[in-house]
Amino acid sequence: MRKDKDELWQKLHNKLQDAVELESKLVPMSTKIVELEEARKADEAKMAKLEKRSTERETLLGQVEADQDKKSKELNDTTTVLA
């Protein structure tokens, strides 16, 4: 009976030791997960900002091209009138 009790205590001790070892591995992993989530959110914010800037540039480029076309047409009309 005593031997069984000692074996059970030893098994319990080993299981608890395993649990402590696993927890010591999980805590750094949990911290790393939090850091990666924060980095992902920061990257998403940067991407959204870049996409917004890209859209704004496309809009401005379209306006510049439209203005250039308008000025070219005006120049051609003026040249035709003078000729």
Phi, psi and omega in degrees: 000316180298319180298317178298318180297315179297320178296317179296318178297320179296317178297317179298316179300316180296318179297318178295321178296318177299318180298318179295318179297317179296318179296322179294337175274326184289323183299310177297324179294320178297318178297317180297320179299315179298316179298318180293322177297317178296318179295321179297317179296320178296318178296321178298319179296318178297317180297318179298318179295317179295320178296321178297314179297321179296317178297318178297319179294319177299318179297313179297319179298318177299320178294317180297316179296319178297317178297319179296317178299318180297314181294321178297317179297316178298318179296316177297319178297318179294319180295320180294319180294321181287335183281000000 
